[in-house]
């Protein structure tokens, strides 16, 4: 692990999972336990659902606006997911990591792989897995936020998404919520807790104690 790099630039934690696997629920908890890690707010062309707020959950923009921003190079990555466009604003990401801040991007696997390509030294890719496809369907239905057509589309996409996850760095199975949260937070701690990184100074002082 290159500790100097960790100390000088922030990390981009990419979190991906099939819809309904529990990534939003887990990340909501991580943000409470790691208040210094900011979540990137994506642009999307889909309509707000439930209590979602513009500028908080997403920037809800038209297809024309999305295409204009995409063509102007405003996105760090973008993808079409479940029939809508989604993109990660580049300025936010760049400014934060250059200033040593850590960012979470909850994005799909296409976006995750593009972030890894565009920011190879700064990205950490984490994939959340459901315990089974049956449980994924149960959670998606239990959430009651999508139409039947949308649920079937998301379940259909889940298998294809899973076939790309072997290119990720870490896998967390969200069976027991508490265990998944612990594993996820262990990954965040390993990359952000300065006491781990400062152990290099202790090694140096132990090695040179007789000099
Ligand atoms: P995603 O953001 O991946 O689409 P959500 O976080 O919205 O998924 O979770 C989908 C549903 O599953 C929600 O109703 C959530 O409360 C529930 N859920 C999340 N994790 C678990 C878990 N470990 N066990 C049971 N239900 C869960
Ligand atoms: P939802 O419509 O359920 O909020 O999100 C659908 C999918 O789009 C999820 O897999 C979510 O992670 C992904 N997504 C959200 N924002 C972005 C983004 O900026 N870029 C990419 N590539 N995917 C995104």
mmCIF file of C-alpha atoms and ligand atoms in Angstrom:
data_model
loop_
_atom_site.group_PDB
_atom_site.id
_atom_site.type_symbol
_atom_site.label_atom_id
_atom_site.label_comp_id
_atom_site.label_asym_id
_atom_site.label_seq_id
_atom_site.Cartn_x
_atom_site.Cartn_y
_atom_site.Cartn_z
ATOM 1 C CA UNK A 1 0.000 0.000 0.000
ATOM 2 C CA UNK A 2 1.412 3.415 -0.949
ATOM 3 C CA UNK A 3 0.914 5.376 2.265
ATOM 4 C CA UNK A 4 2.321 8.661 0.948
ATOM 5 C CA UNK A 5 -0.321 8.750 -1.724
ATOM 6 C CA UNK A 6 -3.048 8.109 0.849
ATOM 7 C CA UNK A 7 -1.878 11.076 2.851
ATOM 8 C CA UNK A 8 -1.761 13.557 -0.007
ATOM 9 C CA UNK A 9 -4.912 12.812 -2.070
ATOM 10 C CA UNK A 10 -8.426 11.722 -1.217
ATOM 11 C CA UNK A 11 -9.988 8.405 -2.100
ATOM 12 C CA UNK A 12 -13.026 7.782 -4.289
ATOM 13 C CA UNK A 13 -14.971 4.880 -2.769
ATOM 14 C CA UNK A 14 -17.170 3.458 -5.524
ATOM 15 C CA UNK A 15 -20.074 1.408 -4.158
ATOM 16 C CA UNK A 16 -22.101 -0.633 -6.652
ATOM 17 C CA UNK A 17 -24.807 -3.290 -6.305
ATOM 18 C CA UNK A 18 -27.877 -4.543 -8.119
ATOM 19 C CA UNK A 19 -30.946 -2.460 -7.322
ATOM 20 C CA UNK A 20 -32.475 -3.646 -4.023
ATOM 21 C CA UNK A 21 -29.264 -5.211 -2.597
ATOM 22 C CA UNK A 22 -29.181 -2.588 0.162
ATOM 23 C CA UNK A 23 -26.447 -0.153 -0.884
ATOM 24 C CA UNK A 24 -28.397 3.021 0.007
ATOM 25 C CA UNK A 25 -29.348 1.662 3.454
ATOM 26 C CA UNK A 26 -25.733 0.691 4.165
ATOM 27 C CA UNK A 27 -24.220 3.926 2.884
ATOM 28 C CA UNK A 28 -26.693 6.021 4.910
ATOM 29 C CA UNK A 29 -25.233 4.355 8.020
ATOM 30 C CA UNK A 30 -21.606 4.676 6.869
ATOM 31 C CA UNK A 31 -22.139 8.439 6.405
ATOM 32 C CA UNK A 32 -23.245 8.733 10.041
ATOM 33 C CA UNK A 33 -20.185 6.822 11.293
ATOM 34 C CA UNK A 34 -17.761 8.587 8.902
ATOM 35 C CA UNK A 35 -19.086 12.181 8.827
ATOM 36 C CA UNK A 36 -15.985 13.427 6.980
ATOM 37 C CA UNK A 37 -16.699 11.277 3.925
ATOM 38 C CA UNK A 38 -18.954 13.139 1.493
ATOM 39 C CA UNK A 39 -21.260 11.463 -1.001
ATOM 40 C CA UNK A 40 -21.165 12.663 -4.590
ATOM 41 C CA UNK A 41 -24.604 13.801 -5.840
ATOM 42 C CA UNK A 42 -25.191 12.512 -9.373
ATOM 43 C CA UNK A 43 -27.228 14.011 -12.192
ATOM 44 C CA UNK A 44 -30.052 11.856 -13.521
ATOM 45 C CA UNK A 45 -32.779 12.074 -16.133
ATOM 46 C CA UNK A 46 -35.174 9.875 -14.118
ATOM 47 C CA UNK A 47 -38.035 11.414 -12.137
ATOM 48 C CA UNK A 48 -37.762 11.866 -8.360
ATOM 49 C CA UNK A 49 -39.353 9.050 -6.340
ATOM 50 C CA UNK A 50 -40.827 9.127 -2.855
ATOM 51 C CA UNK A 51 -39.264 11.834 -0.720
ATOM 52 C CA UNK A 52 -36.216 12.409 -2.956
ATOM 53 C CA UNK A 53 -35.042 16.022 -3.132
ATOM 54 C CA UNK A 54 -33.332 17.859 -5.977
ATOM 55 C CA UNK A 55 -29.698 18.623 -5.124
ATOM 56 C CA UNK A 56 -29.719 16.210 -2.173
ATOM 57 C CA UNK A 57 -30.470 12.767 -3.612
ATOM 58 C CA UNK A 58 -29.819 13.673 -7.242
ATOM 59 C CA UNK A 59 -29.785 16.669 -9.548
ATOM 60 C CA UNK A 60 -32.879 15.879 -11.615
ATOM 61 C CA UNK A 61 -32.303 17.248 -15.117
ATOM 62 C CA UNK A 62 -33.839 16.792 -18.584
ATOM 63 C CA UNK A 63 -32.342 14.497 -21.241
ATOM 64 C CA UNK A 64 -31.363 17.581 -23.303
ATOM 65 C CA UNK A 65 -29.563 19.138 -20.336
ATOM 66 C CA UNK A 66 -27.815 15.845 -19.554
ATOM 67 C CA UNK A 67 -26.548 15.462 -23.119
ATOM 68 C CA UNK A 68 -25.333 19.091 -23.182
ATOM 69 C CA UNK A 69 -23.392 18.575 -19.922
ATOM 70 C CA UNK A 70 -22.024 15.219 -21.054
ATOM 71 C CA UNK A 71 -20.803 16.687 -24.362
ATOM 72 C CA UNK A 72 -19.199 19.597 -22.497
ATOM 73 C CA UNK A 73 -17.131 17.071 -20.471
ATOM 74 C CA UNK A 74 -18.847 17.858 -17.163
ATOM 75 C CA UNK A 75 -19.017 14.218 -15.988
ATOM 76 C CA UNK A 76 -16.249 12.096 -14.437
ATOM 77 C CA UNK A 77 -18.262 9.150 -15.799
ATOM 78 C CA UNK A 78 -21.769 8.634 -17.083
ATOM 79 C CA UNK A 79 -23.923 5.651 -18.050
ATOM 80 C CA UNK A 80 -27.388 4.644 -19.132
ATOM 81 C CA UNK A 81 -28.900 2.514 -16.365
ATOM 82 C CA UNK A 82 -32.405 0.983 -16.398
ATOM 83 C CA UNK A 83 -33.310 3.282 -19.334
ATOM 84 C CA UNK A 84 -32.206 6.580 -17.736
ATOM 85 C CA UNK A 85 -28.975 8.586 -17.861
ATOM 86 C CA UNK A 86 -26.832 9.053 -14.737
ATOM 87 C CA UNK A 87 -23.567 10.988 -14.387
ATOM 88 C CA UNK A 88 -21.040 11.944 -11.687
ATOM 89 C CA UNK A 89 -20.166 15.684 -11.734
ATOM 90 C CA UNK A 90 -16.430 16.003 -12.482
ATOM 91 C CA UNK A 91 -15.711 19.368 -10.787
ATOM 92 C CA UNK A 92 -16.943 18.172 -7.385
ATOM 93 C CA UNK A 93 -14.924 14.964 -7.527
ATOM 94 C CA UNK A 94 -11.716 16.587 -8.721
ATOM 95 C CA UNK A 95 -11.838 19.465 -6.226
ATOM 96 C CA UNK A 96 -12.464 17.130 -3.286
ATOM 97 C CA UNK A 97 -9.771 14.545 -4.003
ATOM 98 C CA UNK A 98 -7.169 17.208 -4.845
ATOM 99 C CA UNK A 99 -7.823 18.642 -1.381
ATOM 100 C CA UNK A 100 -7.393 15.258 0.290
ATOM 101 C CA UNK A 101 -11.106 14.644 0.910
ATOM 102 C CA UNK A 102 -12.668 11.177 0.635
ATOM 103 C CA UNK A 103 -15.766 10.708 -1.506
ATOM 104 C CA UNK A 104 -18.392 7.957 -1.874
ATOM 105 C CA UNK A 105 -19.926 7.405 -5.318
ATOM 106 C CA UNK A 106 -22.930 5.069 -5.311
ATOM 107 C CA UNK A 107 -22.970 4.273 -9.009
ATOM 108 C CA UNK A 108 -23.458 1.304 -11.335
ATOM 109 C CA UNK A 109 -20.684 -1.059 -12.496
ATOM 110 C CA UNK A 110 -20.150 0.768 -15.820
ATOM 111 C CA UNK A 111 -19.515 3.997 -13.936
ATOM 112 C CA UNK A 112 -17.369 2.167 -11.375
ATOM 113 C CA UNK A 113 -15.105 0.694 -14.031
ATOM 114 C CA UNK A 114 -14.769 4.097 -15.731
ATOM 115 C CA UNK A 115 -13.847 5.776 -12.431
ATOM 116 C CA UNK A 116 -11.193 3.064 -11.931
ATOM 117 C CA UNK A 117 -9.870 3.808 -15.427
ATOM 118 C CA UNK A 118 -9.924 7.608 -15.046
ATOM 119 C CA UNK A 119 -8.684 7.765 -11.412
ATOM 120 C CA UNK A 120 -6.544 4.612 -11.053
ATOM 121 C CA UNK A 121 -4.578 5.837 -8.014
ATOM 122 C CA UNK A 122 -7.549 7.225 -6.099
ATOM 123 C CA UNK A 123 -10.356 4.695 -6.543
ATOM 124 C CA UNK A 124 -11.447 1.816 -4.292
ATOM 125 C CA UNK A 125 -14.184 -0.363 -5.812
ATOM 126 C CA UNK A 126 -16.658 -2.112 -3.491
ATOM 127 C CA UNK A 127 -19.477 -4.370 -4.698
ATOM 128 C CA UNK A 128 -22.431 -5.193 -2.428
ATOM 129 C CA UNK A 129 -23.919 -8.621 -3.121
ATOM 130 C CA UNK A 130 -27.415 -9.817 -2.167
ATOM 131 C CA UNK A 131 -27.455 -13.194 -0.358
ATOM 132 C CA UNK A 132 -29.595 -14.689 -3.180
ATOM 133 C CA UNK A 133 -31.637 -13.609 -6.204
ATOM 134 C CA UNK A 134 -34.842 -14.572 -4.356
ATOM 135 C CA UNK A 135 -33.920 -12.261 -1.465
ATOM 136 C CA UNK A 136 -33.028 -9.493 -3.924
ATOM 137 C CA UNK A 137 -36.513 -9.742 -5.437
ATOM 138 C CA UNK A 138 -38.118 -9.797 -1.986
ATOM 139 C CA UNK A 139 -36.278 -6.594 -0.973
ATOM 140 C CA UNK A 140 -37.037 -4.834 -4.229
ATOM 141 C CA UNK A 141 -40.741 -5.639 -3.877
ATOM 142 C CA UNK A 142 -40.735 -4.878 -0.153
ATOM 143 C CA UNK A 143 -39.385 -1.376 -0.814
ATOM 144 C CA UNK A 144 -42.574 -0.579 -2.811
ATOM 145 C CA UNK A 145 -40.956 2.286 -4.738
ATOM 146 C CA UNK A 146 -41.007 0.842 -8.287
ATOM 147 C CA UNK A 147 -43.793 -0.291 -10.608
ATOM 148 C CA UNK A 148 -44.057 -4.006 -11.518
ATOM 149 C CA UNK A 149 -42.530 -3.248 -14.930
ATOM 150 C CA UNK A 150 -39.613 -1.408 -13.309
ATOM 151 C CA UNK A 151 -39.056 -4.235 -10.773
ATOM 152 C CA UNK A 152 -38.851 -6.805 -13.584
ATOM 153 C CA UNK A 153 -36.437 -4.599 -15.522
ATOM 154 C CA UNK A 154 -34.156 -4.158 -12.477
ATOM 155 C CA UNK A 155 -34.192 -7.914 -11.711
ATOM 156 C CA UNK A 156 -33.369 -8.640 -15.357
ATOM 157 C CA UNK A 157 -30.387 -6.266 -15.205
ATOM 158 C CA UNK A 158 -29.117 -7.717 -11.899
ATOM 159 C CA UNK A 159 -27.513 -10.833 -13.412
ATOM 160 C CA UNK A 160 -25.619 -8.834 -16.029
ATOM 161 C CA UNK A 161 -24.414 -6.411 -13.341
ATOM 162 C CA UNK A 162 -23.177 -9.328 -11.207
ATOM 163 C CA UNK A 163 -21.176 -10.706 -14.124
ATOM 164 C CA UNK A 164 -18.946 -7.589 -14.012
ATOM 165 C CA UNK A 165 -18.285 -7.533 -10.283
ATOM 166 C CA UNK A 166 -15.097 -9.634 -10.422
ATOM 167 C CA UNK A 167 -13.254 -6.499 -11.542
ATOM 168 C CA UNK A 168 -14.008 -4.876 -8.164
ATOM 169 C CA UNK A 169 -11.549 -4.725 -5.231
ATOM 170 C CA UNK A 170 -13.910 -5.826 -2.413
ATOM 171 C CA UNK A 171 -17.157 -7.810 -2.088
ATOM 172 C CA UNK A 172 -19.566 -7.409 0.810
ATOM 173 C CA UNK A 173 -22.538 -9.778 1.110
ATOM 174 C CA UNK A 174 -25.498 -7.922 2.611
ATOM 175 C CA UNK A 175 -27.133 -10.857 4.409
ATOM 176 C CA UNK A 176 -26.950 -9.728 8.018
ATOM 177 C CA UNK A 177 -27.133 -5.919 7.785
ATOM 178 C CA UNK A 178 -24.921 -5.410 10.828
ATOM 179 C CA UNK A 179 -22.196 -7.732 9.572
ATOM 180 C CA UNK A 180 -22.233 -6.130 6.111
ATOM 181 C CA UNK A 181 -21.959 -2.693 7.754
ATOM 182 C CA UNK A 182 -18.994 -3.846 9.852
ATOM 183 C CA UNK A 183 -17.190 -5.211 6.788
ATOM 184 C CA UNK A 184 -17.886 -2.080 4.778
ATOM 185 C CA UNK A 185 -16.681 0.162 7.579
ATOM 186 C CA UNK A 186 -13.511 -1.925 7.940
ATOM 187 C CA UNK A 187 -12.678 -1.108 4.314
ATOM 188 C CA UNK A 188 -13.333 2.624 4.865
ATOM 189 C CA UNK A 189 -11.216 2.608 8.053
ATOM 190 C CA UNK A 190 -8.291 0.865 6.376
ATOM 191 C CA UNK A 191 -8.077 3.632 3.784
ATOM 192 C CA UNK A 192 -8.973 6.692 5.850
ATOM 193 C CA UNK A 193 -7.965 6.186 9.481
ATOM 194 C CA UNK A 194 -4.740 8.151 9.891
ATOM 195 C CA UNK A 195 -3.644 6.007 12.850
ATOM 196 C CA UNK A 196 -3.126 3.067 10.442
ATOM 197 C CA UNK A 197 -1.096 5.260 8.128
ATOM 198 C CA UNK A 198 0.947 6.788 10.949
ATOM 199 C CA UNK A 199 2.147 3.336 11.992
ATOM 200 C CA UNK A 200 4.917 3.804 9.421
ATOM 201 C CA UNK A 201 6.382 6.479 11.742
ATOM 202 C CA UNK A 202 6.332 3.956 14.597
ATOM 203 C CA UNK A 203 8.189 1.395 12.447
ATOM 204 C CA UNK A 204 10.825 4.036 11.689
ATOM 205 C CA UNK A 205 11.251 4.955 15.356
ATOM 206 C CA UNK A 206 11.495 1.254 16.391
ATOM 207 C CA UNK A 207 14.091 0.536 13.735
ATOM 208 C CA UNK A 208 16.254 3.516 14.691
ATOM 209 C CA UNK A 209 15.831 3.313 18.470
ATOM 210 C CA UNK A 210 19.538 2.543 19.132
ATOM 211 C CA UNK A 211 20.969 5.190 16.842
HETATM 212 P P1 LIG B 1 -30.475 -0.283 -3.068
HETATM 213 O O1 LIG B 1 -30.034 1.094 -2.640
HETATM 214 O O2 LIG B 1 -29.313 -1.210 -3.296
HETATM 215 O O3 LIG B 1 -31.404 -0.270 -4.247
HETATM 216 P P2 LIG B 1 -32.004 -0.294 -0.548
HETATM 217 O O4 LIG B 1 -30.982 0.225 0.413
HETATM 218 O O5 LIG B 1 -33.095 0.626 -0.993
HETATM 219 O O6 LIG B 1 -31.285 -0.946 -1.846
HETATM 220 O O7 LIG B 1 -32.613 -1.628 0.100
HETATM 221 C C1 LIG B 1 -33.678 -2.319 -0.528
HETATM 222 C C2 LIG B 1 -34.654 -2.812 0.576
HETATM 223 O O8 LIG B 1 -34.009 -3.862 1.315
HETATM 224 C C3 LIG B 1 -35.016 -1.716 1.582
HETATM 225 O O9 LIG B 1 -36.377 -1.855 1.921
HETATM 226 C C4 LIG B 1 -34.096 -2.015 2.761
HETATM 227 O O10 LIG B 1 -34.671 -1.588 3.996
HETATM 228 C C5 LIG B 1 -33.978 -3.539 2.714
HETATM 229 N N1 LIG B 1 -32.714 -4.074 3.231
HETATM 230 C C6 LIG B 1 -31.459 -3.536 3.106
HETATM 231 N N2 LIG B 1 -30.532 -4.342 3.687
HETATM 232 C C7 LIG B 1 -31.204 -5.397 4.209
HETATM 233 C C8 LIG B 1 -30.815 -6.583 4.950
HETATM 234 N N3 LIG B 1 -29.528 -6.841 5.250
HETATM 235 N N4 LIG B 1 -31.776 -7.455 5.307
HETATM 236 C C9 LIG B 1 -33.070 -7.217 4.992
HETATM 237 N N5 LIG B 1 -33.526 -6.125 4.307
HETATM 238 C C10 LIG B 1 -32.604 -5.233 3.912
HETATM 239 P P1 LIG B 2 -31.754 4.556 -8.834
HETATM 240 O O1 LIG B 2 -32.594 4.945 -10.014
HETATM 241 O O2 LIG B 2 -32.294 3.311 -8.141
HETATM 242 O O3 LIG B 2 -31.472 5.687 -7.888
HETATM 243 O O4 LIG B 2 -30.324 4.135 -9.426
HETATM 244 C C1 LIG B 2 -30.234 3.190 -10.459
HETATM 245 C C2 LIG B 2 -28.796 2.811 -10.666
HETATM 246 O O5 LIG B 2 -28.043 3.931 -11.154
HETATM 247 C C3 LIG B 2 -28.073 2.367 -9.382
HETATM 248 O O6 LIG B 2 -27.267 1.238 -9.707
HETATM 249 C C4 LIG B 2 -27.217 3.557 -9.044
HETATM 250 O O7 LIG B 2 -26.085 3.175 -8.296
HETATM 251 C C5 LIG B 2 -26.830 4.022 -10.443
HETATM 252 N N1 LIG B 2 -26.321 5.401 -10.448
HETATM 253 C C6 LIG B 2 -26.698 6.449 -9.678
HETATM 254 N N2 LIG B 2 -25.971 7.543 -9.973
HETATM 255 C C7 LIG B 2 -25.097 7.171 -10.933
HETATM 256 C C8 LIG B 2 -24.048 7.865 -11.632
HETATM 257 O O8 LIG B 2 -23.763 9.032 -11.465
HETATM 258 N N3 LIG B 2 -23.375 7.136 -12.574
HETATM 259 C C9 LIG B 2 -23.634 5.835 -12.829
HETATM 260 N N4 LIG B 2 -22.895 5.210 -13.742
HETATM 261 N N5 LIG B 2 -24.596 5.153 -12.188
HETATM 262 C C10 LIG B 2 -25.321 5.819 -11.248
#
